[in-house]
PDB file of C-alpha atoms in Angstrom:
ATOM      1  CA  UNK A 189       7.665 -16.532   7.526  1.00 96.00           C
ATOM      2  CA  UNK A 190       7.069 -14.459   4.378  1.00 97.00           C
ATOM      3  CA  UNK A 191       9.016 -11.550   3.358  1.00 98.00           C
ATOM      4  CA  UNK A 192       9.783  -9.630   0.854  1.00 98.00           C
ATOM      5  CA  UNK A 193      13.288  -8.000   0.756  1.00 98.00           C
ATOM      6  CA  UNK A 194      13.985  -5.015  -1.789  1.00 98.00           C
ATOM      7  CA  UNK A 195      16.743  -3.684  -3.232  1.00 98.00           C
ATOM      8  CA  UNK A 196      19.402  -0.783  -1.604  1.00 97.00           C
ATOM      9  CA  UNK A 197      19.126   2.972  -1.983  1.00 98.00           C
ATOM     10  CA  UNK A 198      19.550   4.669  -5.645  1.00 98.00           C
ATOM     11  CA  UNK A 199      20.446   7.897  -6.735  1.00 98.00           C
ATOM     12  CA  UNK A 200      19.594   8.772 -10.229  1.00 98.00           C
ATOM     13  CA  UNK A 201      20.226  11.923 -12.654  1.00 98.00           C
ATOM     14  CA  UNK A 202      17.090  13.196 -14.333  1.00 98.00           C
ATOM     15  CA  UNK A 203      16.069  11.188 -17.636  1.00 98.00           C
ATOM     16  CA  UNK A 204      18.025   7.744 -16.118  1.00 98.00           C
ATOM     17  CA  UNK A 205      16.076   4.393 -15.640  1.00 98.00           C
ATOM     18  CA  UNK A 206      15.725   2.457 -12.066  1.00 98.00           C
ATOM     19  CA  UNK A 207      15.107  -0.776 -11.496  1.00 98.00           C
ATOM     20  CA  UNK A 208      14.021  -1.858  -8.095  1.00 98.00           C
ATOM     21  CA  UNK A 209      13.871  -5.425  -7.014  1.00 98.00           C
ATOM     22  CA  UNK A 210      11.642  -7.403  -4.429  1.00 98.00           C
ATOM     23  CA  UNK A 211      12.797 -10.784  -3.203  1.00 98.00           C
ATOM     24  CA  UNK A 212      10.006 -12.676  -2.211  1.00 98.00           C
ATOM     25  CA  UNK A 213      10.412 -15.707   0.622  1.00 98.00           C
ATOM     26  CA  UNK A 214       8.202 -17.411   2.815  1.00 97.00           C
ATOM     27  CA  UNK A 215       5.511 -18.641   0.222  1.00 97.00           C
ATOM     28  CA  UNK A 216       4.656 -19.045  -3.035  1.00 96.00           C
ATOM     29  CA  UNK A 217       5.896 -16.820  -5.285  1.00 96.00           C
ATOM     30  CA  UNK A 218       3.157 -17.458  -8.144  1.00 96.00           C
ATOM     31  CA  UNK A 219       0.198 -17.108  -5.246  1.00 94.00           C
ATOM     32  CA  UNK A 220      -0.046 -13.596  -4.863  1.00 96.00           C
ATOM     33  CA  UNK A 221       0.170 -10.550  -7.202  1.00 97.00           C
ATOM     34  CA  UNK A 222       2.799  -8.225  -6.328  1.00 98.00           C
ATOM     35  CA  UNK A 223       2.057  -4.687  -6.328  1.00 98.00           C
ATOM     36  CA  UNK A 224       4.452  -1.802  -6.277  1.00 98.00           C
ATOM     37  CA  UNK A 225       3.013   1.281  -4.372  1.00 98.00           C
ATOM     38  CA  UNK A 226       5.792   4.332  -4.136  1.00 98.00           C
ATOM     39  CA  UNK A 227       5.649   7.225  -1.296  1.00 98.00           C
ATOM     40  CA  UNK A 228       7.374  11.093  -2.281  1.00 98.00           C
ATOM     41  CA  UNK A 229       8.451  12.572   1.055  1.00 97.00           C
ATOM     42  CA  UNK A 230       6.085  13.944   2.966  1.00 96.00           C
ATOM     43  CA  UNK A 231       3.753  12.574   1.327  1.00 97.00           C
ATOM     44  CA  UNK A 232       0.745   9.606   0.952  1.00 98.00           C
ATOM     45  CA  UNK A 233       0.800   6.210  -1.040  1.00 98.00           C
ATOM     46  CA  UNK A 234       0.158   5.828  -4.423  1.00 98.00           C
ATOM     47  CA  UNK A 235       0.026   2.875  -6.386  1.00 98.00           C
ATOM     48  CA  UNK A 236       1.916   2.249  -9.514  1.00 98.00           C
ATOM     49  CA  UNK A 237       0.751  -1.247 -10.266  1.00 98.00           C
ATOM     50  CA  UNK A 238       0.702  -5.087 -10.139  1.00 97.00           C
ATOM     51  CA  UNK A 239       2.357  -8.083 -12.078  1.00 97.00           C
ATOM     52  CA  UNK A 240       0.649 -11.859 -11.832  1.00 96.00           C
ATOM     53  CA  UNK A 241       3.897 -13.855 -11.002  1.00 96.00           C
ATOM     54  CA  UNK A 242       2.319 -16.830 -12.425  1.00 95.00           C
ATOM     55  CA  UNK A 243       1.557 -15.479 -15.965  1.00 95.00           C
ATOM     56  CA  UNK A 244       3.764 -12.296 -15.728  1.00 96.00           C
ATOM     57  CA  UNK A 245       0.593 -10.132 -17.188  1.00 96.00           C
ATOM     58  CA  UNK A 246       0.592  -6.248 -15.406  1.00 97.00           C
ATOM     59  CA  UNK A 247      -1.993  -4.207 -15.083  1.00 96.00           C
ATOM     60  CA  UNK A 248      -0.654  -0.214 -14.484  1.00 97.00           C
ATOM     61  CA  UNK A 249      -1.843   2.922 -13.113  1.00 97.00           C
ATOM     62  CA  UNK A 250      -2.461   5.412 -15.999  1.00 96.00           C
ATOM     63  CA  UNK A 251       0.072   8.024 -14.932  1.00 96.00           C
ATOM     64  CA  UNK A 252       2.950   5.772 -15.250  1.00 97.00           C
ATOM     65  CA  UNK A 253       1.731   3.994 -18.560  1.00 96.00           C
ATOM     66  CA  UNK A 254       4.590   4.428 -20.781  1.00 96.00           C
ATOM     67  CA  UNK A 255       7.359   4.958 -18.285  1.00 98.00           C
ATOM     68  CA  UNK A 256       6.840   1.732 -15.784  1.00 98.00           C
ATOM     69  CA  UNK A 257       7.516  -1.912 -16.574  1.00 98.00           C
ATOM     70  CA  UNK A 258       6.878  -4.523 -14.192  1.00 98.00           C
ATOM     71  CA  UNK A 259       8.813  -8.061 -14.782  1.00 98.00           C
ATOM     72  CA  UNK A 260       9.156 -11.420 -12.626  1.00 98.00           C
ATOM     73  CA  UNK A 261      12.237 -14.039 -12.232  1.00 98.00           C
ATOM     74  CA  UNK A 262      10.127 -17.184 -10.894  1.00 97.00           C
ATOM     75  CA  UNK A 263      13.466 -19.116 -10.570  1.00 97.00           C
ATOM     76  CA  UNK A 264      14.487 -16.830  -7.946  1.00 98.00           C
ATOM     77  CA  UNK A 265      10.965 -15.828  -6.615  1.00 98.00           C
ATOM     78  CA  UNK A 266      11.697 -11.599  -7.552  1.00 98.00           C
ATOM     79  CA  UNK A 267       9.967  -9.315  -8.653  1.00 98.00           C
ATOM     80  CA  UNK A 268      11.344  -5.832 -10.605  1.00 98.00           C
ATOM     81  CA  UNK A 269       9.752  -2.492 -11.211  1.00 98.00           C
ATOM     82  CA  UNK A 270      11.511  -0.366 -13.898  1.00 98.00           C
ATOM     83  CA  UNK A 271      10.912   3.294 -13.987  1.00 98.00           C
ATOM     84  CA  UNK A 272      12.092   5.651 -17.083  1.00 98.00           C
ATOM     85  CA  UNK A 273      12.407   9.067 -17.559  1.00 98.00           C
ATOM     86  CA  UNK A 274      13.042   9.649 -14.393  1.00 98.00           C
ATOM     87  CA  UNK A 275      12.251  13.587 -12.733  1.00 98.00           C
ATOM     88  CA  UNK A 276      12.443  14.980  -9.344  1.00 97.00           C
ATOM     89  CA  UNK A 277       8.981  14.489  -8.660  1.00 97.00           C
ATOM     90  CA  UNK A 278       9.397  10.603  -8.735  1.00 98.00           C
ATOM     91  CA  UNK A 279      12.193  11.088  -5.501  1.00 98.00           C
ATOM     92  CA  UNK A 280      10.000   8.371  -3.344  1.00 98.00           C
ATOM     93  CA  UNK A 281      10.644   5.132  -1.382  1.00 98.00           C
ATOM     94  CA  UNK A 282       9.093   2.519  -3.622  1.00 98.00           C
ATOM     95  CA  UNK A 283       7.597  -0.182  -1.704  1.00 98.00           C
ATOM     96  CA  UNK A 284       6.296  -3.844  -2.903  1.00 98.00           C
ATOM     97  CA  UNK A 285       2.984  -5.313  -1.243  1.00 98.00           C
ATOM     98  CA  UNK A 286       1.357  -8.528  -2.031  1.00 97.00           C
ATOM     99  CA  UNK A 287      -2.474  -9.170  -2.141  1.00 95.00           C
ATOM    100  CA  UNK A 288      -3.876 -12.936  -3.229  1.00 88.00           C
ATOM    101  CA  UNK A 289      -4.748 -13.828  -6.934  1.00 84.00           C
ATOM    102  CA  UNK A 290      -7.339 -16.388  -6.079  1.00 83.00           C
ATOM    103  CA  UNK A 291     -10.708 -15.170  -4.284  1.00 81.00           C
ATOM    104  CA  UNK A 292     -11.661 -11.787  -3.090  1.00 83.00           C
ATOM    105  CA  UNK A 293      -8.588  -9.457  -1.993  1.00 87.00           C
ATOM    106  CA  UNK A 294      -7.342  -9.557   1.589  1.00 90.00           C
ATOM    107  CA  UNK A 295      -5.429  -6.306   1.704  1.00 95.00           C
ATOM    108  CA  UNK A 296      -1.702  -5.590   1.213  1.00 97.00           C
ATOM    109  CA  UNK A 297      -0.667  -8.492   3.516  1.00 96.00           C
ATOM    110  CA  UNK A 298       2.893  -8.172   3.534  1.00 98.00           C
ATOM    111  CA  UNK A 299       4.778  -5.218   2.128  1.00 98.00           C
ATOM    112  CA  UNK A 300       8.702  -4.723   1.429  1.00 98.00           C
ATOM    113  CA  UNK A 301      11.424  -2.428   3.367  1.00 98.00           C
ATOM    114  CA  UNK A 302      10.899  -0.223   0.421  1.00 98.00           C
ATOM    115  CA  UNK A 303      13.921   1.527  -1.340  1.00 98.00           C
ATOM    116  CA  UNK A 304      14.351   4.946  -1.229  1.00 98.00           C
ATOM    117  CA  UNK A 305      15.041   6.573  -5.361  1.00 98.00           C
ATOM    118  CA  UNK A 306      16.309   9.768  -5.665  1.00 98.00           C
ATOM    119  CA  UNK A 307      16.597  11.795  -8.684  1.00 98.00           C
ATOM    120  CA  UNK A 308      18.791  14.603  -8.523  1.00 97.00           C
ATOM    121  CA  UNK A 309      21.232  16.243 -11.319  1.00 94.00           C
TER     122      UNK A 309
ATOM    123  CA  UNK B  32     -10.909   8.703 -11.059  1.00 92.00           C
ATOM    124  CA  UNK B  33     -12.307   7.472  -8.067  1.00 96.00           C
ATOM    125  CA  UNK B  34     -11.117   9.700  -4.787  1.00 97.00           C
ATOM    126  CA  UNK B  35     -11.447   8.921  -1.325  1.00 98.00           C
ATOM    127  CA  UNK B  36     -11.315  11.740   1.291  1.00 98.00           C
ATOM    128  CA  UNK B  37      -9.716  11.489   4.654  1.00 98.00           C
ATOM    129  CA  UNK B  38      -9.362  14.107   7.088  1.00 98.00           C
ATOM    130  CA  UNK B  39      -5.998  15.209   7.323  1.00 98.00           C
ATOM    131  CA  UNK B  40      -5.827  14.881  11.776  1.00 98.00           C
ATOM    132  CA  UNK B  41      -7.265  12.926  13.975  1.00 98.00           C
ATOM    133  CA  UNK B  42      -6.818  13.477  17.583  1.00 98.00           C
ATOM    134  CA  UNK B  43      -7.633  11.155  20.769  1.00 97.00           C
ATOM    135  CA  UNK B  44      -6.939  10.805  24.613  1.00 97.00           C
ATOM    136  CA  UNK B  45      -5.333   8.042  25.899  1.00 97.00           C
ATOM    137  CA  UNK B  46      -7.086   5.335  26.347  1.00 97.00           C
ATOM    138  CA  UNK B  47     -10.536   6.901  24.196  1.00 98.00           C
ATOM    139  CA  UNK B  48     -12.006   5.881  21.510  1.00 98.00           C
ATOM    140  CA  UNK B  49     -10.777   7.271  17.939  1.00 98.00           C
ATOM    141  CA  UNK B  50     -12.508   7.071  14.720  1.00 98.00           C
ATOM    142  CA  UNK B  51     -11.304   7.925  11.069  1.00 98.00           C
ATOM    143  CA  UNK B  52     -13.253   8.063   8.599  1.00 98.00           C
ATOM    144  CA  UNK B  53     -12.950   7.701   4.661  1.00 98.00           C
ATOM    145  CA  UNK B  54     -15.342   9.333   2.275  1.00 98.00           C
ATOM    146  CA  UNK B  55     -15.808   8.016  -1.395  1.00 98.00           C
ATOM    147  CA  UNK B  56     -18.950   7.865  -4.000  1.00 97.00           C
ATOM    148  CA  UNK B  57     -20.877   4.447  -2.432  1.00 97.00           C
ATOM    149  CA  UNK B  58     -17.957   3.398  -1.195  1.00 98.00           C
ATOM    150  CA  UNK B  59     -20.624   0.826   0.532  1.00 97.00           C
ATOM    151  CA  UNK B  60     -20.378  -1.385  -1.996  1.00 97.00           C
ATOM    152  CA  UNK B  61     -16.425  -1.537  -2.036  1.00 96.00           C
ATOM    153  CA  UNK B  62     -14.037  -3.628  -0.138  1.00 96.00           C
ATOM    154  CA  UNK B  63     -12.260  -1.123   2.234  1.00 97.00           C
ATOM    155  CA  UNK B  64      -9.051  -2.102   3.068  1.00 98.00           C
ATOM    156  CA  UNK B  65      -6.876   0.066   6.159  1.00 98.00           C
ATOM    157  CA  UNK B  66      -2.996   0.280   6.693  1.00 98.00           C
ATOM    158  CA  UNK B  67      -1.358   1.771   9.735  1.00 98.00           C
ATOM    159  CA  UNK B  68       2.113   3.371   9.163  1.00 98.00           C
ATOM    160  CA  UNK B  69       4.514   4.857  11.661  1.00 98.00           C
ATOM    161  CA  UNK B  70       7.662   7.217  10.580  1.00 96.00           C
ATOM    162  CA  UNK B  71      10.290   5.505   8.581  1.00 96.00           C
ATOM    163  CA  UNK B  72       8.186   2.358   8.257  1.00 98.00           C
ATOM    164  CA  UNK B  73       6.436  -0.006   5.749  1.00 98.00           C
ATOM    165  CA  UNK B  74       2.735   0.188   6.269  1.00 98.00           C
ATOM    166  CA  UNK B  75       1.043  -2.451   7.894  1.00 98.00           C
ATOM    167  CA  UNK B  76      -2.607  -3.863   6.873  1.00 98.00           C
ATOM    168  CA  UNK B  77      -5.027  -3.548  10.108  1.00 98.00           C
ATOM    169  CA  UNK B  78      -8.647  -4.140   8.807  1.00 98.00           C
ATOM    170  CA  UNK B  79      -9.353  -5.490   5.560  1.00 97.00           C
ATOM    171  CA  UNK B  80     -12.399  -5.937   3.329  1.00 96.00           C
ATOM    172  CA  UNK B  81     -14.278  -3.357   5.466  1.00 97.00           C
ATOM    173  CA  UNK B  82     -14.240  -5.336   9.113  1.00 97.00           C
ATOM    174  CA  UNK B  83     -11.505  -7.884   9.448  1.00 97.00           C
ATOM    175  CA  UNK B  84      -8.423  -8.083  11.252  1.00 97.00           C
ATOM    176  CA  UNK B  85      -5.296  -9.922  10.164  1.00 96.00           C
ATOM    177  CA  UNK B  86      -3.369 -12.077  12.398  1.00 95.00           C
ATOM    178  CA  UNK B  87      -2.184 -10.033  15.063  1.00 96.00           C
ATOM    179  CA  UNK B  88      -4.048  -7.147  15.018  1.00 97.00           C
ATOM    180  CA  UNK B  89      -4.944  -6.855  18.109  1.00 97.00           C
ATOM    181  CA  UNK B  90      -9.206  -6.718  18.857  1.00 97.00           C
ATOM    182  CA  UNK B  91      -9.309  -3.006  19.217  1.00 98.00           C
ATOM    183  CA  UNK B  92      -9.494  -2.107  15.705  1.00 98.00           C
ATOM    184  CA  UNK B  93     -12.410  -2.738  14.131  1.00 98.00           C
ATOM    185  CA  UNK B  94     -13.893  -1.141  10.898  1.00 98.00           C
ATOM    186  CA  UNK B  95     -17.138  -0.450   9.462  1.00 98.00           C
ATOM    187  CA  UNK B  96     -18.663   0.699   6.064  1.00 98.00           C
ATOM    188  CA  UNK B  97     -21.730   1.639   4.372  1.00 97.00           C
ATOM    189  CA  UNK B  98     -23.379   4.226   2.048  1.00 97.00           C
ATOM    190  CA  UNK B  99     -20.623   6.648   1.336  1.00 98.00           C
ATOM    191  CA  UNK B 100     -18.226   6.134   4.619  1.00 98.00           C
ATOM    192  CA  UNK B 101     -16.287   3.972   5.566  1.00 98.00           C
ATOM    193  CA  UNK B 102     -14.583   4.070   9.612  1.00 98.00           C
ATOM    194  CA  UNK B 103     -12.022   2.600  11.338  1.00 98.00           C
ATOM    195  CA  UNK B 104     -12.096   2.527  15.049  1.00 98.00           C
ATOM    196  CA  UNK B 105      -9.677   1.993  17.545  1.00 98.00           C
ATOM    197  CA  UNK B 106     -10.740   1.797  20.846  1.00 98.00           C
ATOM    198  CA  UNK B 107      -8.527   1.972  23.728  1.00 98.00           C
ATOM    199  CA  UNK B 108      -6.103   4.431  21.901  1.00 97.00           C
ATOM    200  CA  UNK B 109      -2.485   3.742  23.077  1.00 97.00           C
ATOM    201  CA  UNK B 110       0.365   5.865  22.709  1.00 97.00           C
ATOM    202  CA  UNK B 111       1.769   3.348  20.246  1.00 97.00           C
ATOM    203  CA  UNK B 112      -1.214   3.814  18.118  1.00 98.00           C
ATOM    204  CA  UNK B 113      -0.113   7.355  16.761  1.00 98.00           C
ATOM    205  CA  UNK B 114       0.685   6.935  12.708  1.00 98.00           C
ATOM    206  CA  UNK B 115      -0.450   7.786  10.100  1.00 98.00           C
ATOM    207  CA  UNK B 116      -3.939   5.815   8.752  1.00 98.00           C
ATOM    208  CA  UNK B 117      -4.563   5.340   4.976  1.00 98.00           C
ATOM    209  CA  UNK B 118      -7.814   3.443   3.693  1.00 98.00           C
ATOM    210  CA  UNK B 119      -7.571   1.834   0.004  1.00 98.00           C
ATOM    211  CA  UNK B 120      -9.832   0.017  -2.367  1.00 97.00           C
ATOM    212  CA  UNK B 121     -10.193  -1.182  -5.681  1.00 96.00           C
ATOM    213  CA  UNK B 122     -12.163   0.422  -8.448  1.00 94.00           C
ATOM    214  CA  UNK B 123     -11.548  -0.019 -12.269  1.00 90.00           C
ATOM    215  CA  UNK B 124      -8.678  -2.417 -11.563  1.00 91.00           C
ATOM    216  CA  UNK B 125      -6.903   0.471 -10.225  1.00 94.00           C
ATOM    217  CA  UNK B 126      -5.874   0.474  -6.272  1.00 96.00           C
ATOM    218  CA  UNK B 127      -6.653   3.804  -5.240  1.00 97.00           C
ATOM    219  CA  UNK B 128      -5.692   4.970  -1.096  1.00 98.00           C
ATOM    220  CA  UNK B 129      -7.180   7.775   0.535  1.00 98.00           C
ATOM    221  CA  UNK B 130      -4.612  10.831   1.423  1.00 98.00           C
ATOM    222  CA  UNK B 131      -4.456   9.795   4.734  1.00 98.00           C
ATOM    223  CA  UNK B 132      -4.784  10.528   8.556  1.00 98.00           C
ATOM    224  CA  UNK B 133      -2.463  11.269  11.176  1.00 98.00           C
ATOM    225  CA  UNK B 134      -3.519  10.258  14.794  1.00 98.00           C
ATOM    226  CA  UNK B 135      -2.367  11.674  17.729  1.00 98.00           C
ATOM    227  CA  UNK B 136      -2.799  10.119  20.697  1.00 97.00           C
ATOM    228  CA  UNK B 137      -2.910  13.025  23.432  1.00 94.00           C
TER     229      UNK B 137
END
C-alpha cells in the first residue's frame, strides 16, 4: 500500500534552516511528483511546491522562491523540503502529497502525516 | 494570482443534502480537485478533476463544475462527514486551494 512517512516534530529559532523529509513506499518513487503543501494553525493549505523524482527539476510557489529547496534521494525513495530564514509566520505542519507525472492530474492521492515546524526564539 | 472563494460555513441536517461551493474566474475550464480534512489529520482527496471519486469514496460525494463554480455535494450528510472542505486547481503551474469550508453536520 503506498505511503508516505515524514519526518518528527522540529523546533527552530528564527533565521535557522529545516529540512523535512518524506519517505515514500508502496510505488514508484519516480511516478509521481511530490508536492509539499504546509498548514499555519488555524489556518488553510497552501502549497509550497513540487520536485519530479525522476529528473529532480522543481517548480516553486513565488513566495518561497529564494528560501525553499526541494531535493530527492531515489536510492531510498525520499523526498526533502528545505526551508531558510525561518520566522514565526512559517510555524505550520508541512505535509507531502503526491499527484501523477504522466497524463492529466488525479488530485493529491496520497498525502504524508505531516510534521509540525515551529519557530520560536 | 488566481483566487478561489469558499464560504467560510456550511451547515446541514443529518442525513440532508449539503453543497459547497468554490468560486474562481471560469473556473469551468479547470480541473477541480476536493480534499476532506478532519482535526489533527492529513487531508484526504474526495472528488477529483471536477466529478470523480477515488477508491473508496464512498457514492455520496459527487462534484460538479461549470462557468465560474464549481460544487461538491454530499448527500446523505453523516455525522462523520463534518471537516473541513478545501477545493484546489492548477493555474500557471502553481497549485492554488480555496480557503476552505467547515461543515457541520447538525
Amino acid at each position: 500500500q503506498v505511503q508516505l512517512v515524514q519526518s518528527g516534530a522540529e523546533v527552530k529559532k528564527p533565521g535557522a534552516s529545516v529540512k523535512v523529509s518524506c519517505k515514500a513506499s508502496g510505488y514508484t518513487f519516480t511516478g509521481y511528483y511530490m508536492h509539499w503543501v504546509r498548514q499555519a494553525p488555524g489556518q488553510g493549505l497552501e502549497w509550497m511546491g513540487r520536485i519530479n523524482p525522476n529528473s529532480g527539476g522543481t517548480n516553486y510557489a513565488q513566495k518561497f522562491q529564494g528560501r525553499v529547496t526541494m531535493t530527492r534521494d531515489t536510492s531510498i525513495s525520499t523526498a526533502y523540503m528545505e526551508l531558510s530564514r525561518l520566522r514565526s509566520d512559517d510555524t505550520a505542519v508541512y505535509y507531502c502529497a503526491r499527484d501523477v507525472m504522466v497524463g492529466a492530474t488525479r488530485g493529491f492521492d496520497y498525502w504524508g502525516q505531516g510534521t509540525l515546524v515551529t519557530v520560536s526564539s | 494570482s488566481y483566487e478561489l472563494t469558499q464560504p467560510l460555513s456550511v451547515s446541514v441536517a443529518l442525513g440532508q443534502t449539503a453543497r459547497i461551493t468554490c468560486g474562481g474566474n471560469n473556473i469551468g475550464s479547470k480541473n477541480v480537485h476536493w480534499y476532506q480534512q478532519k482535526p489533527g489529520q492529513a487531508p484526504v482527496l474526495v472528488i477529483y478533476r471536477d466529478s470523480n471519486r477515488p477508491s473508496g469514496i464512498p457514492e455520496r460525494f459527487s462534484g460538479s463544475n461549470s462557468g465560474n463554480t464549481a460544487t461538491l455535494t454530499i448527500s446523505r450528510a453523516q455525522a462523520g462527514d463534518e471537516a473541513d472542505y478545501y477545493c484546489q486547481v492548477w493555474d500557471s503551474s502553481t497549485a492554488v486551494f480555496g480557503g476552505g469550508t467547515k461543515l457541520t453536520v447538525l
